[in-house]
Amino acid sequence: MHMTSSLPRLPEAASTPIGSEVWRGLTSFPKSLSPWLFYDEEGSRLFEAITELPEYYPTRTERGIFARYADEMIAACGMQDLTLVELGAGTATKTGLLLEAAVRRQGSLVYHPIDVSESALGEATRRIEAEIPGVSVCPRVADYTQGLGSLDASSGQLLILYIGSSIGNFEPQEAVRLLRGVRRQIAPGDRLLLGVDMVKDRGTLCRAYDDAAGVTAAFNMNVLTRINCELGASFRTKLFRHRARWNEQYSRMEMHLESLLAQTVAIPALDLEIRFARGESIHTENSYKFTDASVTALLEQGGFHVSRSWTDEAGWFGVYMATA
């Protein structure tokens, strides 16, 4: 006997990346949204502005470590024919310091930046090829969590760059899975350079995610604006507020969008109405902070062992060289 399914058909928009993420996240309890939703054009612009804020120490602190130790980092790889691959490269503003050090050591090299943003990769390619003779840029528009693609390091060695503490946005088990995925695609002896944000005092952490000028709040709120634009939703951003909090138990900064009153938001493209209680929040980001022991353990679970590490004088940020 032929049985017809009684399951309701999902709207067509629910099969798009943004539609399926919004459907999943806002019908869950507690409500959440994946941080990749931050990075539309406006969100990417706001994030670049965040990296220049006085409260936001990670970008300039990591850049300072590279400025001081880039030659040492490249020399620590031990070989003269390195190929560099960068995961989530964006506009690769800090990477130039490492590329310059590699050119000083070996004359020329190939650099493979991988990112989901075609415009960011275009900007990186133009700038690097103009400013650093000797670097051949081979950009790839892709989600690096899905793999590195086909990389030809010929007889040389790969140095995988995963900087900016991007690994801190993944749940611990996801971070291990990501590192294992990288490890499977490279050879024993290839290196990973991992940048991580370290645990520090609560005040410094909270100010970095809730700046006085409100740029981080606008960045967080832009997720709702994006959902309005792309899915026709009725979020009124004035009825939500940005919340940044330090979760000691999980060693992470969290970002939330908190509803200021009981309200209902329509999302016509998904045929949804989402109810919010007063004080209920959408959890939009985690940013895990590390200790030396927790970074070492993470890398070992991912199939690497730590061979060197560098930090700033205050110990706020760490860069770890790990060998496959």
Tab-separated table of C-alpha atoms in Angstrom:
chain	number	residue	atom	x	y	z
A	1	MET	CA	0.000	0.000	0.000
A	2	HIS	CA	1.357	3.424	-0.931
A	3	MET	CA	1.694	5.750	2.084
A	4	THR	CA	1.866	9.503	1.601
A	5	SER	CA	4.052	11.451	4.003
A	6	SER	CA	2.225	13.690	6.459
A	7	LEU	CA	5.370	15.734	7.189
A	8	PRO	CA	4.919	19.419	6.283
A	9	ARG	CA	6.988	20.612	3.345
A	10	LEU	CA	9.607	23.144	4.370
A	11	PRO	CA	9.602	26.465	2.489
A	12	GLU	CA	12.105	26.666	-0.352
A	13	ALA	CA	14.202	29.269	1.539
A	14	ALA	CA	14.831	26.699	4.300
A	15	SER	CA	17.127	24.795	1.914
A	16	THR	CA	19.475	27.777	1.431
A	17	PRO	CA	22.491	28.078	3.774
A	18	ILE	CA	21.108	31.141	5.579
A	19	GLY	CA	17.555	29.797	5.640
A	20	SER	CA	18.522	26.410	7.076
A	21	GLU	CA	20.783	28.026	9.704
A	22	VAL	CA	18.114	30.516	10.804
A	23	TRP	CA	15.473	27.750	10.861
A	24	ARG	CA	17.724	25.478	12.938
A	25	GLY	CA	18.960	28.159	15.294
A	26	LEU	CA	15.788	30.087	16.064
A	27	THR	CA	13.543	27.047	16.503
A	28	SER	CA	16.037	25.530	18.985
A	29	PHE	CA	16.112	26.146	22.717
A	30	PRO	CA	18.158	28.007	23.717
A	31	LYS	CA	18.179	30.029	20.494
A	32	SER	CA	21.500	30.384	18.662
A	33	LEU	CA	22.953	31.433	15.299
A	34	SER	CA	26.255	30.399	13.744
A	35	PRO	CA	28.929	33.142	13.640
A	36	TRP	CA	29.445	32.698	9.876
A	37	LEU	CA	26.248	34.752	9.521
A	38	PHE	CA	28.179	37.816	10.735
A	39	TYR	CA	30.191	38.073	7.532
A	40	ASP	CA	28.051	39.631	4.853
A	41	GLU	CA	29.533	42.751	3.257
A	42	GLU	CA	28.518	45.083	6.105
A	43	GLY	CA	29.548	42.567	8.767
A	44	SER	CA	32.972	42.131	7.181
A	45	ARG	CA	33.419	45.916	7.124
A	46	LEU	CA	32.442	46.167	10.793
A	47	PHE	CA	34.836	43.376	11.763
A	48	GLU	CA	37.734	45.176	10.058
A	49	ALA	CA	36.770	48.239	12.143
A	50	ILE	CA	36.730	46.105	15.323
A	51	THR	CA	40.319	44.995	14.716
A	52	GLU	CA	41.432	48.664	14.897
A	53	LEU	CA	39.632	49.460	18.186
A	54	PRO	CA	41.747	50.317	21.256
A	55	GLU	CA	39.903	47.658	23.318
A	56	TYR	CA	40.392	44.902	20.748
A	57	TYR	CA	43.911	43.693	21.537
A	58	PRO	CA	44.113	40.320	19.638
A	59	THR	CA	44.897	41.632	16.125
A	60	ARG	CA	47.606	44.120	17.083
A	61	THR	CA	49.106	41.771	19.707
A	62	GLU	CA	49.434	38.904	17.231
A	63	ARG	CA	50.786	41.310	14.597
A	64	GLY	CA	53.407	42.445	17.122
A	65	ILE	CA	54.483	38.826	17.704
A	66	PHE	CA	54.909	38.308	13.945
A	67	ALA	CA	56.791	41.608	13.580
A	68	ARG	CA	59.249	40.479	16.213
A	69	TYR	CA	59.578	36.757	15.474
A	70	ALA	CA	58.590	36.105	11.810
A	71	ASP	CA	62.169	35.274	10.733
A	72	GLU	CA	62.543	32.915	13.690
A	73	MET	CA	59.225	31.223	12.873
A	74	ILE	CA	60.164	30.609	9.235
A	75	ALA	CA	63.651	29.397	10.246
A	76	ALA	CA	62.051	27.000	12.757
A	77	CYS	CA	60.502	25.114	9.815
A	78	GLY	CA	64.057	24.110	8.934
A	79	MET	CA	63.649	23.842	5.161
A	80	GLN	CA	64.387	26.225	2.277
A	81	ASP	CA	61.424	25.345	0.051
A	82	LEU	CA	58.309	26.156	2.055
A	83	THR	CA	54.830	26.522	0.571
A	84	LEU	CA	52.416	28.533	2.749
A	85	VAL	CA	48.704	27.751	3.022
A	86	GLU	CA	46.411	30.019	5.063
A	87	LEU	CA	43.035	28.916	6.418
A	88	GLY	CA	40.419	31.685	6.559
A	89	ALA	CA	42.896	34.170	5.134
A	90	GLY	CA	40.508	37.115	4.695
A	91	THR	CA	42.506	40.111	3.459
A	92	ALA	CA	45.720	38.556	4.901
A	93	THR	CA	46.878	41.786	6.529
A	94	LYS	CA	49.179	40.132	9.108
A	95	THR	CA	50.380	37.377	6.790
A	96	GLY	CA	52.662	39.735	4.859
A	97	LEU	CA	55.142	39.699	7.760
A	98	LEU	CA	55.527	35.918	7.425
A	99	LEU	CA	55.624	36.037	3.613
A	100	GLU	CA	58.391	38.680	3.713
A	101	ALA	CA	60.384	36.510	6.138
A	102	ALA	CA	59.969	33.479	3.854
A	103	VAL	CA	61.123	35.478	0.800
A	104	ARG	CA	64.177	36.686	2.756
A	105	ARG	CA	65.036	33.079	3.556
A	106	GLN	CA	64.326	31.323	0.267
A	107	GLY	CA	63.951	33.998	-2.426
A	108	SER	CA	60.457	33.081	-3.608
A	109	LEU	CA	57.478	31.004	-2.550
A	110	VAL	CA	53.895	29.989	-3.362
A	111	TYR	CA	51.111	31.165	-1.051
A	112	HIS	CA	47.636	29.558	-1.051
A	113	PRO	CA	45.085	31.718	0.834
A	114	ILE	CA	41.738	29.936	1.395
A	115	ASP	CA	38.612	31.905	2.342
A	116	VAL	CA	34.868	32.015	1.634
A	117	SER	CA	35.088	35.704	0.621
A	118	GLU	CA	36.089	36.203	-3.003
A	119	SER	CA	36.404	39.980	-2.531
A	120	ALA	CA	38.714	39.608	0.481
A	121	LEU	CA	40.940	37.167	-1.425
A	122	GLY	CA	41.021	39.525	-4.414
A	123	GLU	CA	42.185	42.367	-2.190
A	124	ALA	CA	44.822	40.143	-0.527
A	125	THR	CA	46.137	38.900	-3.886
A	126	ARG	CA	46.474	42.385	-5.374
A	127	ARG	CA	48.200	43.812	-2.317
A	128	ILE	CA	50.633	40.933	-1.736
A	129	GLU	CA	51.696	40.626	-5.387
A	130	ALA	CA	52.267	44.417	-5.525
A	131	GLU	CA	54.120	44.697	-2.206
A	132	ILE	CA	56.078	41.435	-1.877
A	133	PRO	CA	57.959	40.452	-5.054
A	134	GLY	CA	58.758	36.758	-5.051
A	135	VAL	CA	55.363	35.591	-3.767
A	136	SER	CA	53.054	33.752	-6.184
A	137	VAL	CA	49.506	33.923	-4.789
A	138	CYS	CA	47.116	31.065	-5.630
A	139	PRO	CA	43.813	32.010	-3.940
A	140	ARG	CA	40.993	29.531	-3.434
A	141	VAL	CA	37.402	30.527	-2.617
A	142	ALA	CA	36.269	27.725	-0.325
A	143	ASP	CA	35.202	26.780	3.185
A	144	TYR	CA	38.432	25.447	4.705
A	145	THR	CA	36.466	23.321	7.194
A	146	GLN	CA	35.574	21.171	4.164
A	147	GLY	CA	39.248	20.489	3.330
A	148	LEU	CA	42.320	22.069	1.818
A	149	GLY	CA	41.696	21.048	-1.800
A	150	SER	CA	44.533	19.825	-4.016
A	151	LEU	CA	47.821	21.418	-2.996
A	152	ASP	CA	51.045	20.727	-4.803
A	153	ALA	CA	53.993	21.403	-2.513
A	154	SER	CA	56.135	19.409	-4.992
A	155	SER	CA	59.213	18.302	-3.073
A	156	GLY	CA	58.904	21.020	-0.441
A	157	GLN	CA	57.266	21.364	2.922
A	158	LEU	CA	53.878	22.845	3.798
A	159	LEU	CA	53.410	25.466	6.493
A	160	ILE	CA	49.707	25.787	7.308
A	161	LEU	CA	48.806	29.158	8.828
A	162	TYR	CA	45.772	29.217	11.105
A	163	ILE	CA	46.093	32.545	12.846
A	164	GLY	CA	43.852	35.186	14.424
A	165	SER	CA	42.562	32.759	17.088
A	166	SER	CA	39.896	31.586	14.614
A	167	ILE	CA	40.094	28.130	16.214
A	168	GLY	CA	38.550	29.699	19.318
A	169	ASN	CA	35.208	30.064	17.501
A	170	PHE	CA	34.800	26.283	17.315
A	171	GLU	CA	33.456	24.046	20.058
A	172	PRO	CA	36.355	21.973	21.502
A	173	GLN	CA	35.390	18.729	19.741
A	174	GLU	CA	34.844	20.587	16.448
A	175	ALA	CA	38.298	22.169	16.829
A	176	VAL	CA	39.857	18.709	17.271
A	177	ARG	CA	37.968	17.445	14.191
A	178	LEU	CA	39.167	20.418	12.147
A	179	LEU	CA	42.820	19.837	13.130
A	180	ARG	CA	42.535	16.111	12.379
A	181	GLY	CA	41.104	16.975	8.973
A	182	VAL	CA	44.121	19.189	8.256
A	183	ARG	CA	46.502	16.520	9.556
A	184	ARG	CA	45.033	13.902	7.190
A	185	GLN	CA	45.842	16.082	4.165
A	186	ILE	CA	49.470	16.885	4.974
A	187	ALA	CA	52.640	14.828	5.322
A	188	PRO	CA	54.579	13.955	8.467
A	189	GLY	CA	57.006	16.802	9.148
A	190	ASP	CA	54.741	19.492	7.656
A	191	ARG	CA	54.032	22.341	10.091
A	192	LEU	CA	51.040	24.223	11.455
A	193	LEU	CA	51.351	27.757	12.837
A	194	LEU	CA	48.408	28.326	15.185
A	195	GLY	CA	47.517	31.702	16.747
A	196	VAL	CA	45.415	31.567	19.934
A	197	ASP	CA	44.030	34.092	22.405
A	198	MET	CA	45.063	33.299	25.974
A	199	VAL	CA	43.020	33.438	29.204
A	200	LYS	CA	43.422	36.800	30.966
A	201	ASP	CA	41.519	39.067	33.354
A	202	ARG	CA	37.753	39.333	32.868
A	203	GLY	CA	37.766	43.129	32.401
A	204	THR	CA	40.198	43.065	29.467
A	205	LEU	CA	38.236	40.251	27.816
A	206	CYS	CA	34.812	41.872	28.261
A	207	ARG	CA	35.975	45.273	26.961
A	208	ALA	CA	37.375	43.585	23.834
A	209	TYR	CA	33.873	42.244	23.031
A	210	ASP	CA	31.867	45.277	24.191
A	211	ASP	CA	33.766	48.403	23.128
A	212	ALA	CA	32.856	51.937	24.196
A	213	ALA	CA	32.116	53.062	20.615
A	214	GLY	CA	29.547	50.268	20.120
A	215	VAL	CA	31.190	48.811	16.996
A	216	THR	CA	31.022	45.228	18.317
A	217	ALA	CA	27.365	45.771	19.263
A	218	ALA	CA	26.642	46.927	15.693
A	219	PHE	CA	28.544	43.897	14.322
A	220	ASN	CA	26.436	41.543	16.455
A	221	MET	CA	23.170	43.343	15.636
A	222	ASN	CA	23.950	43.219	11.897
A	223	VAL	CA	23.002	39.519	11.980
A	224	LEU	CA	19.379	40.547	12.561
A	225	THR	CA	19.573	43.159	9.791
A	226	ARG	CA	20.935	40.502	7.441
A	227	ILE	CA	18.069	38.126	8.281
A	228	ASN	CA	15.602	40.978	7.644
A	229	CYS	CA	17.198	41.717	4.246
A	230	GLU	CA	17.612	38.147	3.030
A	231	LEU	CA	14.574	36.422	4.557
A	232	GLY	CA	12.135	39.326	4.942
A	233	ALA	CA	12.106	39.037	8.740
A	234	SER	CA	10.641	41.706	11.038
A	235	PHE	CA	13.425	42.042	13.634
A	236	ARG	CA	13.460	45.518	15.179
A	237	THR	CA	17.052	45.940	16.294
A	238	LYS	CA	16.107	48.613	18.873
A	239	LEU	CA	14.242	45.884	20.772
A	240	PHE	CA	17.422	43.821	21.268
A	241	ARG	CA	20.705	44.590	23.002
A	242	HIS	CA	24.241	43.289	22.596
A	243	ARG	CA	25.552	41.256	25.535
A	244	ALA	CA	29.143	40.059	25.996
A	245	ARG	CA	29.939	37.790	28.932
A	246	TRP	CA	32.865	35.739	30.190
A	247	ASN	CA	31.939	32.098	30.870
A	248	GLU	CA	34.554	30.944	33.387
A	249	GLN	CA	33.341	27.339	33.372
A	250	TYR	CA	33.981	26.884	29.635
A	251	SER	CA	36.868	29.392	29.331
A	252	ARG	CA	35.101	31.378	26.624
A	253	MET	CA	33.719	34.809	25.781
A	254	GLU	CA	30.111	34.652	24.620
A	255	MET	CA	28.117	37.115	22.522
A	256	HIS	CA	24.333	37.250	22.786
A	257	LEU	CA	21.483	39.352	21.410
A	258	GLU	CA	19.009	39.820	24.268
A	259	SER	CA	15.330	40.629	23.753
A	260	LEU	CA	14.330	43.720	25.751
A	261	LEU	CA	10.669	42.650	25.970
A	262	ALA	CA	8.300	39.811	25.112
A	263	GLN	CA	7.857	39.950	21.351
A	264	THR	CA	7.111	37.915	18.228
A	265	VAL	CA	9.233	38.148	15.067
A	266	ALA	CA	7.884	37.007	11.692
A	267	ILE	CA	10.198	35.409	9.117
A	268	PRO	CA	7.963	35.161	6.016
A	269	ALA	CA	10.469	33.355	3.775
A	270	LEU	CA	10.541	30.488	6.306
A	271	ASP	CA	6.840	30.729	7.176
A	272	LEU	CA	7.905	31.132	10.818
A	273	GLU	CA	6.883	33.235	13.780
A	274	ILE	CA	9.486	33.249	16.547
A	275	ARG	CA	8.440	34.195	20.084
A	276	PHE	CA	10.894	35.787	22.513
A	277	ALA	CA	10.424	36.141	26.247
A	278	ARG	CA	11.769	39.296	27.877
A	279	GLY	CA	15.472	38.707	28.606
A	280	GLU	CA	15.678	35.683	26.266
A	281	SER	CA	18.760	35.754	24.066
A	282	ILE	CA	20.114	34.479	20.767
A	283	HIS	CA	23.616	33.086	21.370
A	284	THR	CA	25.650	34.298	18.369
A	285	GLU	CA	29.306	33.527	19.140
A	286	ASN	CA	31.728	31.714	21.419
A	287	SER	CA	35.380	32.683	21.513
A	288	TYR	CA	37.375	30.159	23.529
A	289	LYS	CA	40.477	31.358	25.385
A	290	PHE	CA	43.424	29.075	26.012
A	291	THR	CA	46.199	28.233	28.440
A	292	ASP	CA	49.523	26.760	27.372
A	293	ALA	CA	48.335	23.356	28.621
A	294	SER	CA	44.996	23.520	26.776
A	295	VAL	CA	46.617	24.537	23.444
A	296	THR	CA	49.163	21.727	23.741
A	297	ALA	CA	46.411	19.187	24.518
A	298	LEU	CA	44.263	20.421	21.604
A	299	LEU	CA	47.145	20.130	19.124
A	300	GLU	CA	48.092	16.650	20.359
A	301	GLN	CA	44.484	15.459	20.003
A	302	GLY	CA	44.554	16.884	16.473
A	303	GLY	CA	47.622	14.854	15.490
A	304	PHE	CA	50.390	17.437	16.031
A	305	HIS	CA	53.092	18.048	18.603
A	306	VAL	CA	54.220	21.501	19.697
A	307	SER	CA	57.775	22.280	18.611
A	308	ARG	CA	58.010	26.026	19.415
A	309	SER	CA	55.859	28.834	20.759
A	310	TRP	CA	56.024	32.627	20.924
A	311	THR	CA	54.065	35.201	22.911
A	312	ASP	CA	53.933	38.921	23.679
A	313	GLU	CA	55.460	40.302	26.872
A	314	ALA	CA	52.121	40.292	28.721
A	315	GLY	CA	51.336	36.704	27.623
A	316	TRP	CA	47.992	37.804	26.153
A	317	PHE	CA	48.335	35.943	22.838
A	318	GLY	CA	50.249	32.822	21.777
A	319	VAL	CA	51.570	31.565	18.433
A	320	TYR	CA	52.380	27.852	18.361
A	321	MET	CA	54.449	25.959	15.798
A	322	ALA	CA	53.267	22.352	15.685
A	323	THR	CA	54.635	19.468	13.622
A	324	ALA	CA	52.496	16.808	11.978
